[in-house]
CSV table of C-alpha atoms and ligand atoms in Angstrom, one decimal:
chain,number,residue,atom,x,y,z
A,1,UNK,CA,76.5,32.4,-19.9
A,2,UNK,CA,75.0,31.4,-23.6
A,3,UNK,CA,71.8,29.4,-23.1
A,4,UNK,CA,73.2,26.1,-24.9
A,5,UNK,CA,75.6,26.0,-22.1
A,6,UNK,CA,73.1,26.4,-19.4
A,7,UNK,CA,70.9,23.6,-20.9
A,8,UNK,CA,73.7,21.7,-21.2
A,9,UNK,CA,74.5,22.5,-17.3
A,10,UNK,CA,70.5,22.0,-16.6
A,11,UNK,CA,70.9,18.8,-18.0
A,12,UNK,CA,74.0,17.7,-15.8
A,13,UNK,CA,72.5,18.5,-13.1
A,14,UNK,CA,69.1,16.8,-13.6
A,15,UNK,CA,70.9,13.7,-14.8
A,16,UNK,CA,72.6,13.6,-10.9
A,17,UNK,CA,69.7,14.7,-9.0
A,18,UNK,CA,66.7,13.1,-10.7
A,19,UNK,CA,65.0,10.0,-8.8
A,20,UNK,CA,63.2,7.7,-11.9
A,21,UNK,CA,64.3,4.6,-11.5
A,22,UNK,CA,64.6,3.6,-15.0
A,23,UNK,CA,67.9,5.2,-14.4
A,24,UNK,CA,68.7,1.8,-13.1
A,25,UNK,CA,68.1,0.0,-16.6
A,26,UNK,CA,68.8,2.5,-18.8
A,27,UNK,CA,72.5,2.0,-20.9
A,28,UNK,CA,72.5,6.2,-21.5
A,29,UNK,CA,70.1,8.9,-20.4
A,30,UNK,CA,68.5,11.1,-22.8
A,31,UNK,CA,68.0,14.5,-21.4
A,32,UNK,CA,67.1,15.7,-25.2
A,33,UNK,CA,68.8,17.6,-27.9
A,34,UNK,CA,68.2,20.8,-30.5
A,35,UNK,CA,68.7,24.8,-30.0
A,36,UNK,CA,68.3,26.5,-26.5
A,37,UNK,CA,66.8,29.3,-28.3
A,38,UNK,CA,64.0,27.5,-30.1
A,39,UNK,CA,60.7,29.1,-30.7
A,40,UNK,CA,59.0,25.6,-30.7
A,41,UNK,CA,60.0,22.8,-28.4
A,42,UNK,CA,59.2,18.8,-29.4
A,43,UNK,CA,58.4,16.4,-26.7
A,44,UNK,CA,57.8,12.7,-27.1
A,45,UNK,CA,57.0,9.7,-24.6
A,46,UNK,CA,60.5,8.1,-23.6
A,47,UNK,CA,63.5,7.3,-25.6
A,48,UNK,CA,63.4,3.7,-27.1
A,49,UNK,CA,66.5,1.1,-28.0
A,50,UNK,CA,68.1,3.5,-30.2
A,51,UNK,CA,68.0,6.5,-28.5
A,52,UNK,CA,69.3,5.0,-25.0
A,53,UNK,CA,72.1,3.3,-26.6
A,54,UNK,CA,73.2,7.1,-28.4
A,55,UNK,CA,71.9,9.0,-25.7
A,56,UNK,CA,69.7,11.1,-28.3
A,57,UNK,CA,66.2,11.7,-29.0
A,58,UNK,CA,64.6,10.7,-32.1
A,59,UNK,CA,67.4,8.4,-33.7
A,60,UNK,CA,65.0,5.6,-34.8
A,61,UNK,CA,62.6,5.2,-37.7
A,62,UNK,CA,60.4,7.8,-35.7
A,63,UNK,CA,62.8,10.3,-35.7
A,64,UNK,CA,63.3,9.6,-39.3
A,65,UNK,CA,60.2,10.9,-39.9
A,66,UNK,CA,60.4,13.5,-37.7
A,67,UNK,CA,62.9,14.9,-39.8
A,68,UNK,CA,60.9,14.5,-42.5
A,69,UNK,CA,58.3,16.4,-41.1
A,70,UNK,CA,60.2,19.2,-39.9
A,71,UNK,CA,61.7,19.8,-43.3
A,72,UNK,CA,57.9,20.2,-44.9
A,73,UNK,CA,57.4,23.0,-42.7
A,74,UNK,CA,61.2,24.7,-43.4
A,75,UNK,CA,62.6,23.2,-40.5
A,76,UNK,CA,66.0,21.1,-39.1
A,77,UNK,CA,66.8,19.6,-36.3
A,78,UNK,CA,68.9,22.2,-35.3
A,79,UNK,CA,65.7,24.3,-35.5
A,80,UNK,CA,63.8,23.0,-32.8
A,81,UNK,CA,64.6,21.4,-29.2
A,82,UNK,CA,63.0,18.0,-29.1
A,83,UNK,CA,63.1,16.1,-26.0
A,84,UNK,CA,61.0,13.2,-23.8
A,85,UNK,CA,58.5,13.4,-21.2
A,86,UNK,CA,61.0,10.6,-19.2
A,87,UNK,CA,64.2,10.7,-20.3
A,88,UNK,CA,65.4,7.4,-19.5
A,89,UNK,CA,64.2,4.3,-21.4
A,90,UNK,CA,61.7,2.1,-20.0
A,91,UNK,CA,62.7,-1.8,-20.4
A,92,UNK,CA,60.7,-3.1,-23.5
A,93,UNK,CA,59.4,0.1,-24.5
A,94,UNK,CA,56.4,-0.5,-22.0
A,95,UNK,CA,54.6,2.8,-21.5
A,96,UNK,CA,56.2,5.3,-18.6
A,97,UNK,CA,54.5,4.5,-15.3
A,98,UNK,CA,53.2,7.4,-13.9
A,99,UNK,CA,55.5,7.5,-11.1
A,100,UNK,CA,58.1,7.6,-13.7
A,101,UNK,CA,56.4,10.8,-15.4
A,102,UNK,CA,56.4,12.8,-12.2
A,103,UNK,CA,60.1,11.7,-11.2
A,104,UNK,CA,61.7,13.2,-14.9
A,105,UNK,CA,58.7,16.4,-14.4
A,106,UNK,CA,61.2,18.8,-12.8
A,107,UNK,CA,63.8,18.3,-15.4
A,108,UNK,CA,61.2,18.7,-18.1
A,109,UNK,CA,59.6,22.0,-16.3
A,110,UNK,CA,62.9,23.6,-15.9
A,111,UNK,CA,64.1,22.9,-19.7
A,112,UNK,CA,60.6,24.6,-20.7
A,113,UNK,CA,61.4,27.2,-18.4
A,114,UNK,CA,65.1,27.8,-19.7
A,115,UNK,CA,64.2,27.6,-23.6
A,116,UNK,CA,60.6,29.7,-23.1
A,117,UNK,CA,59.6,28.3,-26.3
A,118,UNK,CA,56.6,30.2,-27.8
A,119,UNK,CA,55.0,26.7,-29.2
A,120,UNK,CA,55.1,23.4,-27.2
A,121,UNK,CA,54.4,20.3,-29.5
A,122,UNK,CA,53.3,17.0,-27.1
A,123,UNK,CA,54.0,13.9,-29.7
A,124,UNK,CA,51.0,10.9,-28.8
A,125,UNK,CA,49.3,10.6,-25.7
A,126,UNK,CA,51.1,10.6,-22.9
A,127,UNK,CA,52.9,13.8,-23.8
A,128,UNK,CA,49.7,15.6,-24.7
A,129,UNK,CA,48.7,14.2,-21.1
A,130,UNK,CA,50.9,15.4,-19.1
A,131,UNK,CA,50.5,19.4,-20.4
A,132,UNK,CA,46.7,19.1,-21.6
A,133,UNK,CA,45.2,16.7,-19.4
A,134,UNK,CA,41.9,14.7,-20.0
A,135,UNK,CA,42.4,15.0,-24.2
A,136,UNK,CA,42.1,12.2,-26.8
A,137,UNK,CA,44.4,12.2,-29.1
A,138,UNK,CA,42.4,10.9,-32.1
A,139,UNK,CA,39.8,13.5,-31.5
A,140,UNK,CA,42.2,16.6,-30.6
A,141,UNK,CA,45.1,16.3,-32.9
A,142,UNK,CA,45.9,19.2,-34.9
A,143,UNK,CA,44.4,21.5,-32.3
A,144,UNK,CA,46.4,24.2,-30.4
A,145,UNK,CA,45.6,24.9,-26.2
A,146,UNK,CA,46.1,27.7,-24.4
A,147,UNK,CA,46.7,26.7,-21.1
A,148,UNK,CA,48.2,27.3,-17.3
A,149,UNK,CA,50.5,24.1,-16.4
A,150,UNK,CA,51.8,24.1,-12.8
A,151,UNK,CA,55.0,26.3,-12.7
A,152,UNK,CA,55.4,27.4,-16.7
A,153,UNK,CA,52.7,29.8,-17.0
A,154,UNK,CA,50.3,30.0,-19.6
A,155,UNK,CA,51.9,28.4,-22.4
A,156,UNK,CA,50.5,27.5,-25.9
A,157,UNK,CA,50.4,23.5,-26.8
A,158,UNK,CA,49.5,22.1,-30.4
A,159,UNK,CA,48.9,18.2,-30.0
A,160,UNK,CA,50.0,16.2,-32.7
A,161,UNK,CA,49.8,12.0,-33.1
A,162,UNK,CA,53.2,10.6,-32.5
A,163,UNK,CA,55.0,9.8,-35.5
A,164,UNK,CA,55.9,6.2,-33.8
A,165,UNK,CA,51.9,5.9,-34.7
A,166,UNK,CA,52.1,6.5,-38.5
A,167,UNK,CA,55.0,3.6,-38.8
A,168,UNK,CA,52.0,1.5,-37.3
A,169,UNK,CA,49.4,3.0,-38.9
A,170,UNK,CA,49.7,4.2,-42.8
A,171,UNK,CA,46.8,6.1,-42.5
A,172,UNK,CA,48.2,8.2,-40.1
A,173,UNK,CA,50.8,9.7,-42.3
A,174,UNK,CA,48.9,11.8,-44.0
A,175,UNK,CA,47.4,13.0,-41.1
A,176,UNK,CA,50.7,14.0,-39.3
A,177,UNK,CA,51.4,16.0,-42.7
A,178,UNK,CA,48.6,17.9,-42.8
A,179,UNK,CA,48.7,18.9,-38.9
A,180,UNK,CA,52.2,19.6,-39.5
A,181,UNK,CA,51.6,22.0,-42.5
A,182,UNK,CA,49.4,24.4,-39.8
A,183,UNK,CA,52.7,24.7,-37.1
A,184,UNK,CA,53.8,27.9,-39.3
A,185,UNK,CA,50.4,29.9,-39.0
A,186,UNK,CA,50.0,29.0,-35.4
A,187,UNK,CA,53.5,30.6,-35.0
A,188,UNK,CA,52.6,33.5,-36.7
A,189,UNK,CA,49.6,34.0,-34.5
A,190,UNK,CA,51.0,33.7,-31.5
A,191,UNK,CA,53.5,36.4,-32.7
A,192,UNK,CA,50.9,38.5,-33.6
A,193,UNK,CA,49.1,38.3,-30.5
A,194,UNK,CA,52.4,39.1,-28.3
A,195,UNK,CA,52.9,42.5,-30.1
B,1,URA,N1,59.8,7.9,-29.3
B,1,URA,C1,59.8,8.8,-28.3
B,1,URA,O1,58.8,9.2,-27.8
B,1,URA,N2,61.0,9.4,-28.0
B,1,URA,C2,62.1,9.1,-28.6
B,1,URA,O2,63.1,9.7,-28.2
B,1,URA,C3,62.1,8.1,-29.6
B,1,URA,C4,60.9,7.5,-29.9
């Protein structure tokens, strides 16, 4: 079976079996969108209003520029697989409780697994959490970890400031340019170092 259509199965499945109670409030879950044959996967925090009422990832003004983003590097959406460390919203955009994170962590363990991208990008804090634990965002952005996460193997992760953060913060734009404008060589040495 093509690997879109076991995502797409992955996904199904998930949806019916996963136990986060934000399922409860959410209008449309958002199990996350892109190619299953990405060499770099996205993740963010949780989907906010606009992504649970289309069911997609990134739809907002953060996805915007996302998009943005991607294309300074030579990318598109269809490029890259992007998806959310819960994958439900949570009411008001409050931060995912952790309980909430460790409900949606099968599904997001088994769509690493499934996609094998070579480069995992956590987006703000609680992403970069969640794979690189005990790391502050404002002092390890831009950097790329080599690291062993319970049940995916050692995997390379490249933390980067969510892009939610630069619509808060101007300052932050240029930032998130710049740390984007490194993915490429980062690729190309992780390639390199498989041969
Ligand atoms: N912010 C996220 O973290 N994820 C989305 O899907 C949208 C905004």
């Amino acid at each position: 079976m093509d690997k879109n259509k076991k995502l797409q199965e992955l996904n199904n499945t998930m949806h019916a079996l996963c136990a986060c109670t934000l399922k409860e409030t959410a209008t449309h879950v958002v199990p996350g969108k892109g190619n299953a044959d990405a060499q770099i996967m996205f993740i963010g925090e949780a989907p906010g209003a606009k992504e649970d009422s289309l069911g997609e990832p990134f739809v907002g003004a953060a996805g915007k520029f996302l998009s943005e983003l991607l294309a300074t590097i030579d990318l598109k959406r269809e490029d890259i697989y992007i998806t959310n460390v819960v994958k439900y919203r949570p009411p008001n955009n409050r931060d995912p409780l952790p309980e909430e994170v460790s409900d949606c962590w099968l599904w997001l363990q088994e769509q690493v697994k499934l996609i094998d991208p070579i480069l995992i990008v956590p987006l703000g804090r609680h992403a970069l959490e969640r794979f690189v634990p005990k790391k502050r965002i404002s002092a390890d952005h831009g950097k790329a970890f080599r690291r062993t996460v319970d049940g995916l193997g050692e995997r390379v992760y490249y933390a980067l400031y969510h892009p939610a953060a630069a619509l808060y913060n101007g300052g932050l734009r240029q930032t998130l340019f710049d740390d984007f404008a490194r993915i490429p060589k980062i690729i190309a040495q992780i390639e390199k170092e498989r041969k």
